[in-house]
Amino acid sequence: MLQDAAAQASGPSAPEPWAEPVATALLVLADGTILEGFGIGRTGVADGEVCFNTAMTGYQEILTDPSYAGQIVTFTFPHIGNVGTNDEDLESLEAAPASGVRGTVIASAVTKPSSWRSSSHLDGWLDARGIVGITGIDTRALTARIRDNGMPNAVIANDPEGRFDREALKARAAALAPMEGLDLVPPVTSRATTEWSETVWALGDGYGKRAPGEGLKVVAIDYGVKRNILRLLAQAGCDVTVVPATTSAEEILALKPDGVFLSNGPGDPAATGTYAVPVIRKLLDEKVPTFGICLGHQLMGLALGGRTVKMGQGHHGANHPVKDKTTGKVEIVSMNHGFAVDPASLPASAVETHVSLFDGSNCGLTLTDRPAFSVQHHPEASPGPRDSHYLFERFVTLMRSGEPEKAANA
């Protein structure tokens, strides 16, 4: 009987011993902390500053936003990749792989795409764009850590065989330079001057196209511009010319613009400001109507003699409340920045127009002596709410009237 029992226990119906899954990806923080997970996207190693994004939609737009150059994006929303990817929801000007997001951290395993618009799985799409990813991470715990201690540098590694030199990865993470002092615009800016005519997307039609020639002439300085910003400028009736970040003030003025747009972008604004600020200052002195977003807002602040400061956790998400002090309205907006303008450092001619209701940080300014204004958030809403689309009409009104007060009341 004992022999029969032993045979039965060792037979086909006996439970298999527990097999611990092998980690195929690691996130190694600069302090030596190692988080294990499962690889997705490009195999290999990438490094950058780890931030978190609270948006519930638009992961493809986020992962192609040039403002994230040099960063590893942690998504707080667990279901990333569930609608797949497509060729329409790209935000960087270059459709091919470009220097932008270094890596991504995701909570849940990526499921099969469920959207009729999907043309590829997130895994293959990340690989094609050179983005190293990791899933199976407790992103809530990582987010709480960032909120308490700030955005850490880290290394993200993906090896299907699970072979890692952990000590080497720790050393690499610890040796990474801080974001302060880094000019990350050169890899993401346009290489040449181009014309832009694409307008916003419509169901059944895709993106529209505007015939140039009769609109207001806008020169957009590309510090890492997003496509939907340019689309909304074109939709508002502007003939848009996109120029590289290092274009001189003389070259811009030679284009005879009705207005100049200062785009979003990555890195430390003070570092980019070494070549951008003199150009912006010249344009402001020439009283060219000017509108800045995100990095463009920060650069305008620097051009006015102000200063920028590094934030602890930054603002990254599509659910940030901002008050427009010119109208008294509260908007829910998209944000993506790790630096902020210090309003106390600005001259009296720069009036604060927008403020974050999360932490009171500056989110907008307008000049009383020159036709210029800027905002810290992303009014193009890709992804995010469209509460701030009116700012593009405000810019059009400013170009037509040259008077900030009329533009603010538009």
Coordinates of C-alpha atoms in Angstrom, one line a residue:
M1 CA 0.0 0.0 0.0
L2 CA 2.8 2.4 0.9
Q3 CA 4.5 1.6 -2.4
D4 CA 1.3 2.2 -4.4
A5 CA 0.8 5.5 -2.6
A6 CA 4.4 6.6 -3.4
A7 CA 3.9 5.6 -7.0
Q8 CA 0.7 7.6 -7.2
A9 CA 2.3 10.7 -5.7
S10 CA 5.1 10.6 -8.2
G11 CA 2.8 10.0 -11.2
P12 CA 1.5 12.4 -13.8
S13 CA -1.2 13.8 -11.5
A14 CA 1.3 15.0 -8.9
P15 CA 1.7 18.8 -8.6
E16 CA 4.7 20.3 -10.3
P17 CA 7.2 22.1 -8.0
W18 CA 6.9 26.0 -8.1
A19 CA 9.1 27.6 -10.7
E20 CA 10.0 31.2 -10.0
P21 CA 9.8 33.3 -13.2
V22 CA 13.2 34.6 -14.4
A23 CA 13.5 38.4 -14.5
T24 CA 14.2 39.5 -18.1
A25 CA 14.5 43.2 -17.3
L26 CA 15.9 45.4 -14.5
L27 CA 15.4 49.0 -13.5
V28 CA 18.5 50.0 -11.5
L29 CA 18.2 53.3 -9.6
A30 CA 21.2 55.5 -8.9
D31 CA 21.1 54.6 -5.2
G32 CA 21.6 50.9 -6.1
T33 CA 18.0 49.9 -5.7
I34 CA 17.1 47.1 -8.2
L35 CA 13.6 46.5 -9.5
E36 CA 13.0 43.2 -11.4
G37 CA 10.5 42.8 -14.1
F38 CA 10.0 41.5 -17.7
G39 CA 11.4 43.0 -20.8
I40 CA 9.5 44.7 -23.6
G41 CA 10.7 46.6 -26.6
R42 CA 14.3 47.0 -27.5
T43 CA 16.8 44.6 -25.9
G44 CA 19.9 46.2 -24.4
V45 CA 20.6 49.0 -21.9
A46 CA 19.4 52.6 -21.7
D47 CA 19.7 55.3 -19.0
G48 CA 18.0 58.5 -18.0
E49 CA 16.0 60.4 -15.4
V50 CA 13.0 58.5 -14.1
C51 CA 9.7 60.5 -14.1
F52 CA 6.1 59.4 -13.8
N53 CA 3.1 60.3 -16.0
T54 CA -0.4 60.1 -14.6
A55 CA -2.3 60.2 -17.9
M56 CA -4.8 57.4 -18.5
T57 CA -4.7 57.7 -22.3
G58 CA -2.3 58.7 -25.0
Y59 CA 0.7 56.5 -24.2
Q60 CA 1.9 56.6 -27.8
E61 CA 1.8 60.4 -27.9
I62 CA 3.7 60.5 -24.6
L63 CA 6.4 58.1 -25.8
T64 CA 6.9 60.2 -29.0
D65 CA 7.0 63.6 -27.2
P66 CA 10.5 65.1 -27.7
S67 CA 10.1 66.8 -24.3
Y68 CA 10.9 63.4 -22.7
A69 CA 14.4 63.2 -24.3
G70 CA 16.8 61.8 -21.7
Q71 CA 14.1 60.4 -19.5
I72 CA 12.5 57.0 -18.6
V73 CA 8.8 57.4 -18.3
T74 CA 6.8 55.5 -15.7
F75 CA 3.1 55.2 -16.4
T76 CA 1.0 55.2 -13.2
F77 CA -2.0 53.9 -15.2
P78 CA -1.6 50.1 -15.3
H79 CA -3.1 49.2 -18.7
I80 CA -0.6 50.5 -21.2
G81 CA -0.4 49.1 -24.7
N82 CA -3.9 47.7 -24.7
V83 CA -5.1 49.6 -27.8
G84 CA -1.9 49.0 -29.7
T85 CA -0.1 51.6 -31.8
N86 CA -0.6 53.2 -35.2
D87 CA 1.1 55.6 -37.6
E88 CA -1.2 58.5 -36.8
D89 CA -0.6 59.1 -33.1
L90 CA 3.1 60.2 -33.4
E91 CA 4.1 63.6 -31.9
S92 CA 7.7 63.9 -32.8
L93 CA 8.4 65.4 -36.3
E94 CA 10.5 62.4 -37.3
A95 CA 8.4 59.3 -37.8
A96 CA 11.6 57.2 -37.7
P97 CA 13.3 56.4 -34.4
A98 CA 14.7 59.5 -32.8
S99 CA 16.4 60.6 -29.7
G100 CA 13.6 61.0 -27.2
V101 CA 12.3 58.7 -24.5
R102 CA 15.1 56.4 -23.3
G103 CA 12.8 53.8 -21.7
T104 CA 9.5 53.1 -20.2
V105 CA 8.2 51.4 -17.0
I106 CA 4.8 49.6 -17.1
A107 CA 2.8 47.8 -14.4
S108 CA 0.8 45.2 -16.2
A109 CA 1.8 42.8 -19.0
V110 CA 0.8 44.3 -22.4
T111 CA -2.2 42.6 -23.9
K112 CA -3.2 42.0 -27.5
P113 CA -4.3 45.3 -29.2
S114 CA -8.0 46.0 -29.0
S115 CA -8.4 49.1 -31.2
W116 CA -9.5 49.0 -34.8
R117 CA -6.9 51.8 -35.4
S118 CA -4.0 49.6 -34.2
S119 CA -1.4 48.5 -36.8
S120 CA 1.2 47.0 -34.4
H121 CA 1.7 45.7 -30.9
L122 CA 3.4 48.0 -28.4
D123 CA 6.3 45.5 -28.0
G124 CA 7.3 45.6 -31.6
W125 CA 6.7 49.4 -31.9
L126 CA 9.0 50.1 -28.9
D127 CA 11.6 47.9 -30.4
A128 CA 11.4 49.7 -33.8
R129 CA 11.8 53.1 -32.0
G130 CA 14.7 51.9 -29.9
I131 CA 12.9 52.2 -26.6
V132 CA 13.8 49.8 -23.8
G133 CA 10.9 48.8 -21.6
I134 CA 10.1 46.8 -18.5
T135 CA 6.7 45.5 -17.2
G136 CA 5.7 43.9 -14.0
I137 CA 6.8 46.8 -11.8
D138 CA 4.9 48.2 -8.8
T139 CA 4.6 51.6 -10.4
R140 CA 2.6 52.9 -7.5
A141 CA 5.5 52.3 -5.1
L142 CA 7.9 53.8 -7.6
T143 CA 5.8 56.9 -8.0
A144 CA 5.5 57.3 -4.3
R145 CA 9.3 57.0 -4.1
I146 CA 9.7 59.8 -6.7
R147 CA 7.2 62.0 -4.9
D148 CA 9.2 61.6 -1.7
N149 CA 12.8 61.8 -3.0
G150 CA 12.6 63.4 -6.4
M151 CA 13.3 62.0 -9.9
P152 CA 16.3 59.6 -9.8
N153 CA 18.7 58.7 -12.5
A154 CA 18.5 55.1 -13.5
V155 CA 19.5 52.4 -15.9
I156 CA 16.9 50.1 -17.6
A157 CA 18.2 46.8 -19.0
N158 CA 16.3 44.2 -21.1
D159 CA 17.8 40.7 -21.8
P160 CA 15.5 37.8 -22.8
E161 CA 18.0 35.4 -21.2
G162 CA 18.0 37.3 -17.9
R163 CA 21.7 37.8 -17.8
F164 CA 22.8 41.0 -16.1
D165 CA 26.0 42.4 -14.6
R166 CA 24.2 44.0 -11.7
E167 CA 27.2 45.7 -10.2
A168 CA 28.1 47.3 -13.6
L169 CA 24.5 48.5 -14.0
K170 CA 24.6 50.0 -10.5
A171 CA 27.9 51.8 -11.3
R172 CA 26.5 53.1 -14.6
A173 CA 23.4 54.5 -12.9
A174 CA 25.4 56.1 -10.1
A175 CA 27.7 57.8 -12.6
L176 CA 24.9 59.5 -14.7
A177 CA 24.9 63.3 -14.9
P178 CA 22.0 65.2 -13.3
M179 CA 19.5 66.8 -15.6
E180 CA 20.7 70.3 -14.4
G181 CA 23.0 71.7 -17.0
L182 CA 22.0 69.4 -19.8
D183 CA 21.0 70.9 -23.2
L184 CA 19.0 68.1 -24.8
V185 CA 17.5 70.1 -27.6
P186 CA 20.2 69.4 -30.4
P187 CA 19.1 65.7 -30.9
V188 CA 15.4 66.5 -31.2
T189 CA 15.3 69.8 -33.2
S190 CA 14.7 70.1 -36.9
R191 CA 17.7 69.8 -39.2
A192 CA 16.4 72.3 -41.8
T193 CA 13.7 74.9 -42.3
T194 CA 10.4 73.4 -43.4
E195 CA 6.8 74.4 -44.1
W196 CA 3.9 72.9 -42.1
S197 CA 0.3 72.6 -43.5
E198 CA -1.3 69.6 -41.7
T199 CA -4.4 70.4 -39.6
V200 CA -6.3 68.4 -36.9
W201 CA -7.5 64.8 -37.2
A202 CA -11.2 64.0 -37.9
L203 CA -12.9 60.7 -37.7
G204 CA -13.2 59.2 -41.2
D205 CA -11.0 61.8 -42.8
G206 CA -7.7 61.6 -40.9
Y207 CA -5.6 64.7 -40.8
G208 CA -6.5 67.7 -42.9
K209 CA -4.3 69.9 -45.0
R210 CA -4.3 73.7 -45.2
A211 CA -3.5 75.5 -48.4
P212 CA -0.9 78.1 -47.5
G213 CA -0.6 81.7 -48.8
E214 CA -3.2 83.8 -47.2
G215 CA -2.7 83.2 -43.5
L216 CA -0.7 84.9 -40.8
K217 CA 3.0 84.0 -41.1
V218 CA 4.2 82.1 -38.0
V219 CA 7.8 81.0 -37.5
A220 CA 7.9 78.1 -35.0
I221 CA 11.3 77.7 -33.4
D222 CA 11.7 73.9 -32.9
Y223 CA 13.2 73.0 -29.5
G224 CA 11.4 69.6 -29.7
V225 CA 8.0 70.7 -31.1
K226 CA 5.0 68.4 -31.0
R227 CA 3.0 67.8 -34.2
N228 CA -0.3 68.7 -32.7
I229 CA 0.9 72.2 -31.8
L230 CA 1.8 72.8 -35.4
R231 CA -1.6 71.4 -36.5
L232 CA -3.5 73.7 -34.2
L233 CA -1.5 76.7 -35.5
A234 CA -2.4 75.7 -39.0
Q235 CA -6.0 75.1 -38.0
A236 CA -6.1 78.6 -36.6
G237 CA -5.3 80.0 -40.0
C238 CA -1.5 80.3 -39.8
D239 CA 1.1 79.7 -42.5
V240 CA 3.7 77.9 -40.4
T241 CA 7.4 77.7 -41.0
V242 CA 9.4 75.5 -38.7
V243 CA 13.1 76.4 -38.1
P244 CA 15.9 74.7 -36.2
A245 CA 16.6 75.7 -32.6
T246 CA 19.8 77.5 -33.5
T247 CA 18.3 79.8 -36.1
S248 CA 19.4 83.3 -35.6
A249 CA 17.1 86.3 -34.9
E250 CA 18.3 87.9 -38.2
E251 CA 17.3 84.8 -40.1
I252 CA 13.9 84.7 -38.4
L253 CA 13.2 88.4 -39.0
A254 CA 14.2 87.9 -42.7
L255 CA 11.2 85.6 -43.0
K256 CA 9.0 88.6 -42.1
P257 CA 6.8 86.7 -39.6
D258 CA 3.6 88.1 -38.2
G259 CA 4.4 86.1 -35.1
V260 CA 7.0 83.7 -33.6
F261 CA 6.2 80.5 -31.7
L262 CA 8.6 79.1 -29.1
S263 CA 8.1 75.4 -28.8
N264 CA 8.2 72.8 -26.0
G265 CA 11.4 70.7 -25.6
P266 CA 13.6 68.7 -23.2
G267 CA 16.4 69.4 -20.8
D268 CA 17.5 72.3 -18.6
P269 CA 16.3 75.6 -20.0
A270 CA 19.3 77.5 -18.6
A271 CA 21.6 75.2 -20.8
T272 CA 19.5 75.7 -23.9
G273 CA 19.3 79.4 -23.1
T274 CA 22.9 80.0 -23.8
Y275 CA 22.0 80.2 -27.5
A276 CA 18.2 80.5 -27.4
V277 CA 17.9 83.5 -25.0
P278 CA 19.7 86.1 -27.1
V279 CA 17.5 85.2 -30.1
I280 CA 14.3 85.5 -28.1
R281 CA 15.4 88.7 -26.4
K282 CA 16.1 90.2 -29.9
L283 CA 12.7 89.2 -31.1
L284 CA 11.0 90.7 -28.0
D285 CA 12.9 93.9 -28.5
E286 CA 11.7 94.1 -32.1
K287 CA 8.2 93.7 -30.7
V288 CA 7.4 90.6 -32.8
P289 CA 4.2 88.9 -31.4
T290 CA 5.5 85.9 -29.5
F291 CA 3.9 82.8 -27.9
G292 CA 5.8 80.2 -25.9
I293 CA 4.8 76.7 -24.6
C294 CA 6.6 74.7 -21.9
L295 CA 10.4 75.0 -22.6
G296 CA 9.5 78.0 -24.8
H297 CA 7.8 79.5 -21.7
Q298 CA 10.8 78.9 -19.6
L299 CA 13.2 80.4 -22.2
M300 CA 11.0 83.5 -22.4
G301 CA 11.3 83.9 -18.7
L302 CA 15.0 83.6 -18.9
A303 CA 15.1 86.2 -21.8
L304 CA 13.3 88.6 -19.5
G305 CA 16.0 88.3 -16.9
G306 CA 14.2 85.7 -14.7
R307 CA 15.5 82.3 -13.6
T308 CA 14.3 78.7 -13.7
V309 CA 14.4 76.1 -10.9
K310 CA 14.5 72.3 -11.0
M311 CA 11.4 70.7 -9.6
G312 CA 11.3 67.7 -7.3
Q313 CA 8.9 65.4 -9.2
G314 CA 7.9 67.8 -12.0
H315 CA 4.5 67.9 -13.7
H316 CA 3.7 65.0 -16.1
G317 CA 0.2 64.1 -16.9
A318 CA -3.1 65.1 -18.4
N319 CA -5.1 66.0 -15.3
H320 CA -3.5 69.1 -13.9
P321 CA -5.7 72.0 -12.7
V322 CA -4.5 75.4 -13.8
K323 CA -6.2 78.7 -13.1
D324 CA -6.2 81.4 -15.9
K325 CA -6.0 84.5 -13.8
T326 CA -7.1 86.7 -16.8
T327 CA -10.5 85.0 -17.0
G328 CA -10.8 83.4 -13.5
K329 CA -11.5 80.0 -15.1
V330 CA -9.9 76.7 -14.0
E331 CA -8.7 74.4 -16.8
I332 CA -7.6 70.8 -16.7
V333 CA -4.5 70.6 -18.8
S334 CA -1.6 68.4 -19.9
M335 CA 1.8 69.1 -18.5
N336 CA 5.3 67.7 -19.1
H337 CA 8.1 69.6 -17.4
G338 CA 10.8 69.2 -14.7
F339 CA 11.8 72.9 -14.5
A340 CA 9.7 75.9 -13.6
V341 CA 10.0 79.7 -13.9
D342 CA 10.5 81.5 -10.6
P343 CA 7.8 84.3 -10.8
A344 CA 9.6 86.3 -8.1
S345 CA 12.6 86.7 -10.5
L346 CA 10.6 88.3 -13.3
P347 CA 10.4 92.0 -14.0
A348 CA 7.3 94.0 -13.3
S349 CA 6.4 94.0 -17.0
A350 CA 5.9 90.3 -16.8
V351 CA 2.5 89.5 -15.3
E352 CA 1.6 86.1 -14.1
T353 CA -1.5 84.8 -16.0
H354 CA -1.7 81.1 -15.0
V355 CA -0.9 79.2 -11.8
S356 CA -0.9 75.5 -10.9
L357 CA -3.6 74.6 -8.4
F358 CA -1.5 71.6 -7.4
D359 CA 1.5 73.4 -6.0
G360 CA 1.1 77.1 -6.9
S361 CA 3.9 77.1 -9.4
N362 CA 4.0 79.6 -12.3
C363 CA 2.2 78.4 -15.4
G364 CA 1.9 81.4 -17.6
L365 CA 2.9 85.1 -18.1
T366 CA 2.2 88.0 -20.4
L367 CA 4.2 91.2 -21.0
T368 CA 2.7 94.6 -20.6
D369 CA 5.2 96.4 -22.7
R370 CA 5.6 94.0 -25.6
P371 CA 3.2 91.6 -27.5
A372 CA 4.2 88.3 -26.0
F373 CA 2.8 85.7 -23.7
S374 CA 3.6 82.0 -22.7
V375 CA 2.3 79.1 -20.8
Q376 CA 3.9 76.2 -19.0
H377 CA 1.3 73.6 -19.9
H378 CA 0.6 71.9 -23.2
P379 CA -2.6 73.4 -24.7
E380 CA -2.4 71.2 -27.8
A381 CA -3.8 68.4 -25.6
S382 CA -2.2 65.4 -27.3
P383 CA -2.9 63.6 -25.1
G384 CA -5.2 65.4 -22.7
P385 CA -8.2 67.7 -22.4
R386 CA -8.9 70.5 -24.8
D387 CA -9.6 73.2 -22.3
S388 CA -6.7 75.4 -23.4
H389 CA -7.2 75.3 -27.1
Y390 CA -8.3 78.9 -26.9
L391 CA -4.6 80.0 -26.4
F392 CA -4.0 79.5 -30.1
E393 CA -6.8 81.9 -30.9
R394 CA -5.4 84.3 -28.3
F395 CA -2.1 84.2 -30.3
V396 CA -3.9 84.9 -33.5
T397 CA -5.7 87.9 -31.9
L398 CA -2.3 89.1 -30.6
M399 CA -0.7 89.0 -34.1
R400 CA -3.6 90.9 -35.6
S401 CA -3.9 93.6 -32.9
G402 CA -0.4 93.7 -31.4
E403 CA -2.1 94.4 -28.0
P404 CA -1.7 91.8 -25.2
E405 CA -4.8 93.1 -23.4
K406 CA -7.1 92.4 -26.4
A407 CA -5.5 89.0 -26.8
A408 CA -6.2 88.1 -23.2
N409 CA -9.8 89.0 -23.6
A410 CA -10.2 87.0 -26.9

